[in-house]
mmCIF file of C-alpha atoms in Angstrom:
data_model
loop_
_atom_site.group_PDB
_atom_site.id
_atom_site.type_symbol
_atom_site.label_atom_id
_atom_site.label_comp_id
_atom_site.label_asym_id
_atom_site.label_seq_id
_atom_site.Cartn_x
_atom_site.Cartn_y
_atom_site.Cartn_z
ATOM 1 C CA UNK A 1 0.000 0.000 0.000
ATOM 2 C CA UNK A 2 1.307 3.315 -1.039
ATOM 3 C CA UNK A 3 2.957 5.955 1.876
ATOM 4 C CA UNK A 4 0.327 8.655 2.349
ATOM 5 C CA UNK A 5 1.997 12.044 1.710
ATOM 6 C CA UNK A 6 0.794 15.297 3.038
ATOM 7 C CA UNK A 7 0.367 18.208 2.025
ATOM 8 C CA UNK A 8 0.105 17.320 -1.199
ATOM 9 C CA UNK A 9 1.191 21.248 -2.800
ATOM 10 C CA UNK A 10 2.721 24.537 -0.803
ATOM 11 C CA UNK A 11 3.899 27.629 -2.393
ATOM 12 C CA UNK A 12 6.748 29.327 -0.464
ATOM 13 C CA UNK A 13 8.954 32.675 -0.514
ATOM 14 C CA UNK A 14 12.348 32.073 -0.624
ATOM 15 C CA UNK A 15 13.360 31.848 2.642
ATOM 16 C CA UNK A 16 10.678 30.389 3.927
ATOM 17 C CA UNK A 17 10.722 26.620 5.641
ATOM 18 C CA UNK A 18 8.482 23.742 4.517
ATOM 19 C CA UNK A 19 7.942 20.306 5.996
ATOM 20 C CA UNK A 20 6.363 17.801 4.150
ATOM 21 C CA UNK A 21 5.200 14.504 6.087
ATOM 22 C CA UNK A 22 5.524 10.641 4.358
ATOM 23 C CA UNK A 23 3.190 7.775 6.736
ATOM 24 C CA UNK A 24 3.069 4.253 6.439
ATOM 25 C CA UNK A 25 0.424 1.827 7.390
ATOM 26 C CA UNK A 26 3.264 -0.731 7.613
ATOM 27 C CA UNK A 27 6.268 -1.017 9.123
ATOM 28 C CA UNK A 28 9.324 0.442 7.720
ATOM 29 C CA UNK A 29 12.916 -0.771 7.678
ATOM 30 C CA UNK A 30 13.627 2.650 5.588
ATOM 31 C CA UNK A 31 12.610 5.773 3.596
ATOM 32 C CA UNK A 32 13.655 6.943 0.700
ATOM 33 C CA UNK A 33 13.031 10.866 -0.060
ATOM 34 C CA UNK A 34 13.703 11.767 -4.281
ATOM 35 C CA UNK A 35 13.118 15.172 -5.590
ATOM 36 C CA UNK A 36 11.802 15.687 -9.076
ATOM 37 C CA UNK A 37 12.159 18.932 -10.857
ATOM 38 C CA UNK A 38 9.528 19.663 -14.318
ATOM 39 C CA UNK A 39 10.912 18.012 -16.899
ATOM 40 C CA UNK A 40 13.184 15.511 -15.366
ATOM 41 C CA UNK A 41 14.006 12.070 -13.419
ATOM 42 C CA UNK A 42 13.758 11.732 -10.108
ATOM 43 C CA UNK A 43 16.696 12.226 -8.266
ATOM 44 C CA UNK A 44 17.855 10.618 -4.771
ATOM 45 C CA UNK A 45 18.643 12.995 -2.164
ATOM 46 C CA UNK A 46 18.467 11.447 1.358
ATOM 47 C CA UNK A 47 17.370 8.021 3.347
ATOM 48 C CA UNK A 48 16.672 6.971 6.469
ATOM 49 C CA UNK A 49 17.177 3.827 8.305
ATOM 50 C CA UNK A 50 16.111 2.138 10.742
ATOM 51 C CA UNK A 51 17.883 2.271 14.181
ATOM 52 C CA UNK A 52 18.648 6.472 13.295
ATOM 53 C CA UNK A 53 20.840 6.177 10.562
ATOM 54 C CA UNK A 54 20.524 9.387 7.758
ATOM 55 C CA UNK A 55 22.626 9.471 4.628
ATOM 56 C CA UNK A 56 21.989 12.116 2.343
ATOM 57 C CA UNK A 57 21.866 15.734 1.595
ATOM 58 C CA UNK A 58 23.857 19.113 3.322
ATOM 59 C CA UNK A 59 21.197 21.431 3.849
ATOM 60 C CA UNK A 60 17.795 19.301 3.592
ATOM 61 C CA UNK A 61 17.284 17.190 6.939
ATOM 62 C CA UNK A 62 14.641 14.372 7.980
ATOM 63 C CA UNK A 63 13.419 12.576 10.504
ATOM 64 C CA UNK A 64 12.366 8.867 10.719
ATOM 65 C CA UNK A 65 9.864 8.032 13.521
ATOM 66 C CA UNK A 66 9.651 4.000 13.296
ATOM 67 C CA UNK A 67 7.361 3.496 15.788
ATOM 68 C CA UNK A 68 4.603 6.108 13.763
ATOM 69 C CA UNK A 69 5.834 4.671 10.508
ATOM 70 C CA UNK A 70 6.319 8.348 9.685
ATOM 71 C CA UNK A 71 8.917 9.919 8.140
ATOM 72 C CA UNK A 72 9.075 14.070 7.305
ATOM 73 C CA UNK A 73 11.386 15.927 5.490
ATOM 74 C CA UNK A 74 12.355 19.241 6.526
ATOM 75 C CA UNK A 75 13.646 22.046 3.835
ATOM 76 C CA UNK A 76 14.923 25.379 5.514
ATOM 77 C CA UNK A 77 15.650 28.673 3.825
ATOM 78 C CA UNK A 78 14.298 27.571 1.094
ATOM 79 C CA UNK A 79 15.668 28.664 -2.277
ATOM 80 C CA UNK A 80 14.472 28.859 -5.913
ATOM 81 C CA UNK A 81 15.993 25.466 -6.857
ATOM 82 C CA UNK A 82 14.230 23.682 -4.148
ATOM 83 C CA UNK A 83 11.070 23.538 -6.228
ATOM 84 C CA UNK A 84 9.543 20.467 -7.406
ATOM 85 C CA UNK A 85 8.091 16.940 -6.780
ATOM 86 C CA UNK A 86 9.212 15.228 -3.606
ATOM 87 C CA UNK A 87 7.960 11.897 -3.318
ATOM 88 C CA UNK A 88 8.619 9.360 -0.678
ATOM 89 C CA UNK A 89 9.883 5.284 -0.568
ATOM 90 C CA UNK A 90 9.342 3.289 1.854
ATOM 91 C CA UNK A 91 11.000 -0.068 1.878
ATOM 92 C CA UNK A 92 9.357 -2.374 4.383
ATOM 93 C CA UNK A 93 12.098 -5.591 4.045
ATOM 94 C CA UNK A 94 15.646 -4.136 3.559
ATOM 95 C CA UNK A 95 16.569 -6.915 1.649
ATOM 96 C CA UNK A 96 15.254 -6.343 -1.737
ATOM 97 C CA UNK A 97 15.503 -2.812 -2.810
ATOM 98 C CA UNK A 98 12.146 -2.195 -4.082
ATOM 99 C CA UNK A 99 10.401 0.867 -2.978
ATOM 100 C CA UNK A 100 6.478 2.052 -2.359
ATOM 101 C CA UNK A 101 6.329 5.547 -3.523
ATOM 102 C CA UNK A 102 3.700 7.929 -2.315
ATOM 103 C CA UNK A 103 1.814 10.016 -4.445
ATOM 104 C CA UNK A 104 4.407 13.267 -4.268
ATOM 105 C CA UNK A 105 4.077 16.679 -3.032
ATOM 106 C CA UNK A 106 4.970 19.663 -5.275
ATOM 107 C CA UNK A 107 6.604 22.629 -4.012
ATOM 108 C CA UNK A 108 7.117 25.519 -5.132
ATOM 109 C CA UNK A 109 9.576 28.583 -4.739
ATOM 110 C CA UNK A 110 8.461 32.385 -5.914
ATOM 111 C CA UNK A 111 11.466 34.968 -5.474
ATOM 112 C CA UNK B 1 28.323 9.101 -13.003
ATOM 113 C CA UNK B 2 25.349 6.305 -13.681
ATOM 114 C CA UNK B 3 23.918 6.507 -16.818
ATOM 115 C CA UNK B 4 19.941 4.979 -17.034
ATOM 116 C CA UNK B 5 18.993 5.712 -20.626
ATOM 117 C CA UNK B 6 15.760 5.086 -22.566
ATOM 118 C CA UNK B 7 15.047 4.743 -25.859
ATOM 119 C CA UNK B 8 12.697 7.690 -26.360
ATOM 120 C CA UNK B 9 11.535 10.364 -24.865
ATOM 121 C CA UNK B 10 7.908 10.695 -26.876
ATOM 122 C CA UNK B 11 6.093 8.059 -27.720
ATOM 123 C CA UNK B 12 3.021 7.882 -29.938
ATOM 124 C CA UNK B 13 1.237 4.578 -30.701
ATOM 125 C CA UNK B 14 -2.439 3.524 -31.625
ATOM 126 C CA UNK B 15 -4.657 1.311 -29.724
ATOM 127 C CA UNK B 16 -4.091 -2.209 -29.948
ATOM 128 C CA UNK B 17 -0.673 -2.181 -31.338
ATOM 129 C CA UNK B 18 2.299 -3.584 -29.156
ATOM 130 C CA UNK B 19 4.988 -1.354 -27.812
ATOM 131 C CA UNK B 20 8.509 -1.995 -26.753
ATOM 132 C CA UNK B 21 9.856 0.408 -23.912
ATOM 133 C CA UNK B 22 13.792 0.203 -24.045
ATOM 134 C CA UNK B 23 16.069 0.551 -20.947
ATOM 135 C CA UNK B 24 19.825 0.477 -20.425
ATOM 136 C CA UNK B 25 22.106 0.816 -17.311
ATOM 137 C CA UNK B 26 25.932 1.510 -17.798
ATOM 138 C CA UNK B 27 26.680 0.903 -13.938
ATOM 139 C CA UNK B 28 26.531 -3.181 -13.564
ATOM 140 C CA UNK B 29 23.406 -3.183 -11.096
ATOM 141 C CA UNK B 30 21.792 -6.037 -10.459
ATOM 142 C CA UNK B 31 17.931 -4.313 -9.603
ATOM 143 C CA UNK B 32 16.169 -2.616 -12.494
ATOM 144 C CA UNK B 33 12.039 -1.433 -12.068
ATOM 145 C CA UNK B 34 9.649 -0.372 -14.123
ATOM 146 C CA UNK B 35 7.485 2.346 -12.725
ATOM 147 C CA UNK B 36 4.403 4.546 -14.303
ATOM 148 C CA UNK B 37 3.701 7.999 -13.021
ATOM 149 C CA UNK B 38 0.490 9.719 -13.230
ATOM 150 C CA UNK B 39 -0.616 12.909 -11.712
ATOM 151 C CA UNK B 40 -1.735 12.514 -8.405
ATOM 152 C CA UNK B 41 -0.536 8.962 -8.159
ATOM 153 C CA UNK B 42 2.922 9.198 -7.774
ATOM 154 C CA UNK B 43 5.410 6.413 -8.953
ATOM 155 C CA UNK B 44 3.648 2.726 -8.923
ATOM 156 C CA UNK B 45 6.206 0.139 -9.706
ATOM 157 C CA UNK B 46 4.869 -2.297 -13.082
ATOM 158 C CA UNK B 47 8.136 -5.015 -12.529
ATOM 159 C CA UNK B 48 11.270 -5.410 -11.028
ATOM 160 C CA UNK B 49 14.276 -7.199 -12.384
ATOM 161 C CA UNK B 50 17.050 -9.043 -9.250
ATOM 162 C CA UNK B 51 18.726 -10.521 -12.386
ATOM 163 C CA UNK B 52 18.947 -11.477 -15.436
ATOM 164 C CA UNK B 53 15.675 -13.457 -16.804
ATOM 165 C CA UNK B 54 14.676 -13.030 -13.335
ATOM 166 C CA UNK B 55 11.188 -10.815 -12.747
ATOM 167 C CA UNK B 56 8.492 -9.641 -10.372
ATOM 168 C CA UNK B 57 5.425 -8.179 -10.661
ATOM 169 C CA UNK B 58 4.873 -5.017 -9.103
ATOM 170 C CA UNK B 59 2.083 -3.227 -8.019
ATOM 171 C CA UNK B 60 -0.020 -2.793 -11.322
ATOM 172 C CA UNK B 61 1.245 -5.424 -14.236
ATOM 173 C CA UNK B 62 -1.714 -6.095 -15.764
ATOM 174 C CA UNK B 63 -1.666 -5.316 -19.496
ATOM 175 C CA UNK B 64 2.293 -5.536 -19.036
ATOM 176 C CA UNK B 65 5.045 -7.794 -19.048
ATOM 177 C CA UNK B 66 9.003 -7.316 -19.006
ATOM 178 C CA UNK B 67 12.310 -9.008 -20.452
ATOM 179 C CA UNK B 68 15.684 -8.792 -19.227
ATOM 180 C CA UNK B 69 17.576 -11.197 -21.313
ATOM 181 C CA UNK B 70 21.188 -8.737 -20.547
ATOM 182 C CA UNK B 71 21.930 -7.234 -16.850
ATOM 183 C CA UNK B 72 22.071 -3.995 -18.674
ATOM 184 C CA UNK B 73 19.100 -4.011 -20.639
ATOM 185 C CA UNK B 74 15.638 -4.231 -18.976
ATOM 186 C CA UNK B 75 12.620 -3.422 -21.366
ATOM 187 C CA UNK B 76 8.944 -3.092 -20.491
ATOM 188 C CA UNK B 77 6.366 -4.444 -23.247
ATOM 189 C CA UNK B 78 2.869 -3.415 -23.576
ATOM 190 C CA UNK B 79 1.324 -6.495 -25.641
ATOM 191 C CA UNK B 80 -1.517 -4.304 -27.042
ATOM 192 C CA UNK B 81 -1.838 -1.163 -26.044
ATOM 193 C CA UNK B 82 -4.675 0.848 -24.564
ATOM 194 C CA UNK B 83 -5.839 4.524 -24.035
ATOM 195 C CA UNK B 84 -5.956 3.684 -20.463
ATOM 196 C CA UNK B 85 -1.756 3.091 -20.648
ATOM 197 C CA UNK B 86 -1.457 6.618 -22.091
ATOM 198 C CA UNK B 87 1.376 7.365 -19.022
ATOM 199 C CA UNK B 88 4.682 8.394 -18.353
ATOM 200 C CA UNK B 89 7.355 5.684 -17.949
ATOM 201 C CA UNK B 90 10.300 5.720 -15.777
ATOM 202 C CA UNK B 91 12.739 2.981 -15.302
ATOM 203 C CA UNK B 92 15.472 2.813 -12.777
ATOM 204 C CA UNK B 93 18.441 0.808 -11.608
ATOM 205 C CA UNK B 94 19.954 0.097 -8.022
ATOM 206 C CA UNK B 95 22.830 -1.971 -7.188
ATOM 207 C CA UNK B 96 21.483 -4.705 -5.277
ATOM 208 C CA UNK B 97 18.905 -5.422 -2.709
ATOM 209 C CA UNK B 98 19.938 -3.969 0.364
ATOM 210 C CA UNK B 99 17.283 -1.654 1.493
ATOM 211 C CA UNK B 100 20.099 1.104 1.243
ATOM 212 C CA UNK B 101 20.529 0.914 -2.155
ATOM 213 C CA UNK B 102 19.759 4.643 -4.224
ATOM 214 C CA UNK B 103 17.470 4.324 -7.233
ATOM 215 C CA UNK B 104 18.892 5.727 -10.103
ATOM 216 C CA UNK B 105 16.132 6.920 -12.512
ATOM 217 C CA UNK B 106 15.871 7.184 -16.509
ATOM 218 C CA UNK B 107 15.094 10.658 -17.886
ATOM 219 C CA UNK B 108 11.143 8.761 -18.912
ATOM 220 C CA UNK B 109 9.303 7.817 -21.820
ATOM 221 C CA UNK B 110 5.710 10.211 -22.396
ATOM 222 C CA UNK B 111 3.878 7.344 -24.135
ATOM 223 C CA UNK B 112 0.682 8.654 -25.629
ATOM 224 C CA UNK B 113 -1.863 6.015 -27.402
ATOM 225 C CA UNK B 114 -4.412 6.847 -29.455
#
């Protein structure tokens, strides 16, 4: 069952900080966050494991709350270039790399 | 850097005819997928490939079905199409099946059918 992702739009200044929120209904061994600009692939930019462990990007930060199944994604300052899908993948297993993706939230940056 | 390719970008076919979607990895990884994104929907995964000649259906594979006969080569094949499979295609590639593993996605196929 796909992650439920909320909200599902927000329009920010630059500057301005966004959080956007990725729940499970199962539990999670990790999540996956991709960003996805118009026009392009998706591209990785942070997971988080299990047990606390975050790999990923310098100035976007998460947080992975097992026992909620909930993971959120925090964006700070934000700039121009931050705009775009983010979607979410949760990986229930850890042992076969397939993800669930949730449905994406679009953001998006005005000067 | 990793390289996913596919064959086209735009993609224009009529109902009922078959359709070959093409895709290549230049990094050796063992997991390829096969996902369709629609607005609203996000990214559903059709198949996945753990190997070569070895599949698994995803989370909507009906009216699709998949060959990997090369670990760099993993297409998606729509046996006749539909109006219904009008869609945008993305495939990606991971190195194996740890749950840490980063997708790596294809730049997507728009395949519109008429």
């Amino acid at each position: 069952q796909q992650p439920v992702q909320s909200p599902q739009a927000v329009i920010l200044r630059e500057g301005e900080d966004a959080v956007i929120n990725c729940s499970s209904s199962k539990a999670l061994y990790s999540v996956h966050w991709y960003r996805q600009k118009h026009g392009e692939a998706p591209v990785f930019l942070m997971i988080l494991l299990k047990g606390g462990e975050q790999k990923g990007h310098e100035k976007i930060s998460a947080s992975f709350n097992e026992k909620k199944q909930q993971s959120s994604l925090y964006l700070t300052a934000s700039q121009l270039s931050y705009s775009g899908t983010y979607f979410c993948g949760t990986d229930g297993s850890g042992n076969t790399g397939k993800l669930i993706f949730g449905q994406g939230t679009t953001l998006q940056v005005k000067p | 850097d990793v390289k996913v390719t596919q064959s086209s970008r735009y993609l224009v076919k009529r109902t009922g005819e078959k359709v070959f979607l093409e895709c290549v990895q230049d990094m050796d990884h063992e997991n390829m997928f096969w996902y369709r994104q629609d607005p609203g929907l996000g990214l559903r995964l059709i198949y996945f490939s753990y190997d070569v000649k070895m599949k698994e259906k995803g989370d909507i594979p009906e009216g699709y079905s998949v060959s990997r006969e090369k670990k760099e080569r993993f297409s998606l094949i729509l046996e006749s199409a539909s109006t219904n499979q009008t869609s945008m295609y993305l495939c990606a590639s991971s190195s194996g099946g740890a749950g840490t593993d980063t997708q790596y996605f294809g730049p997507g196929t728009r395949l519109t059918v008429l």
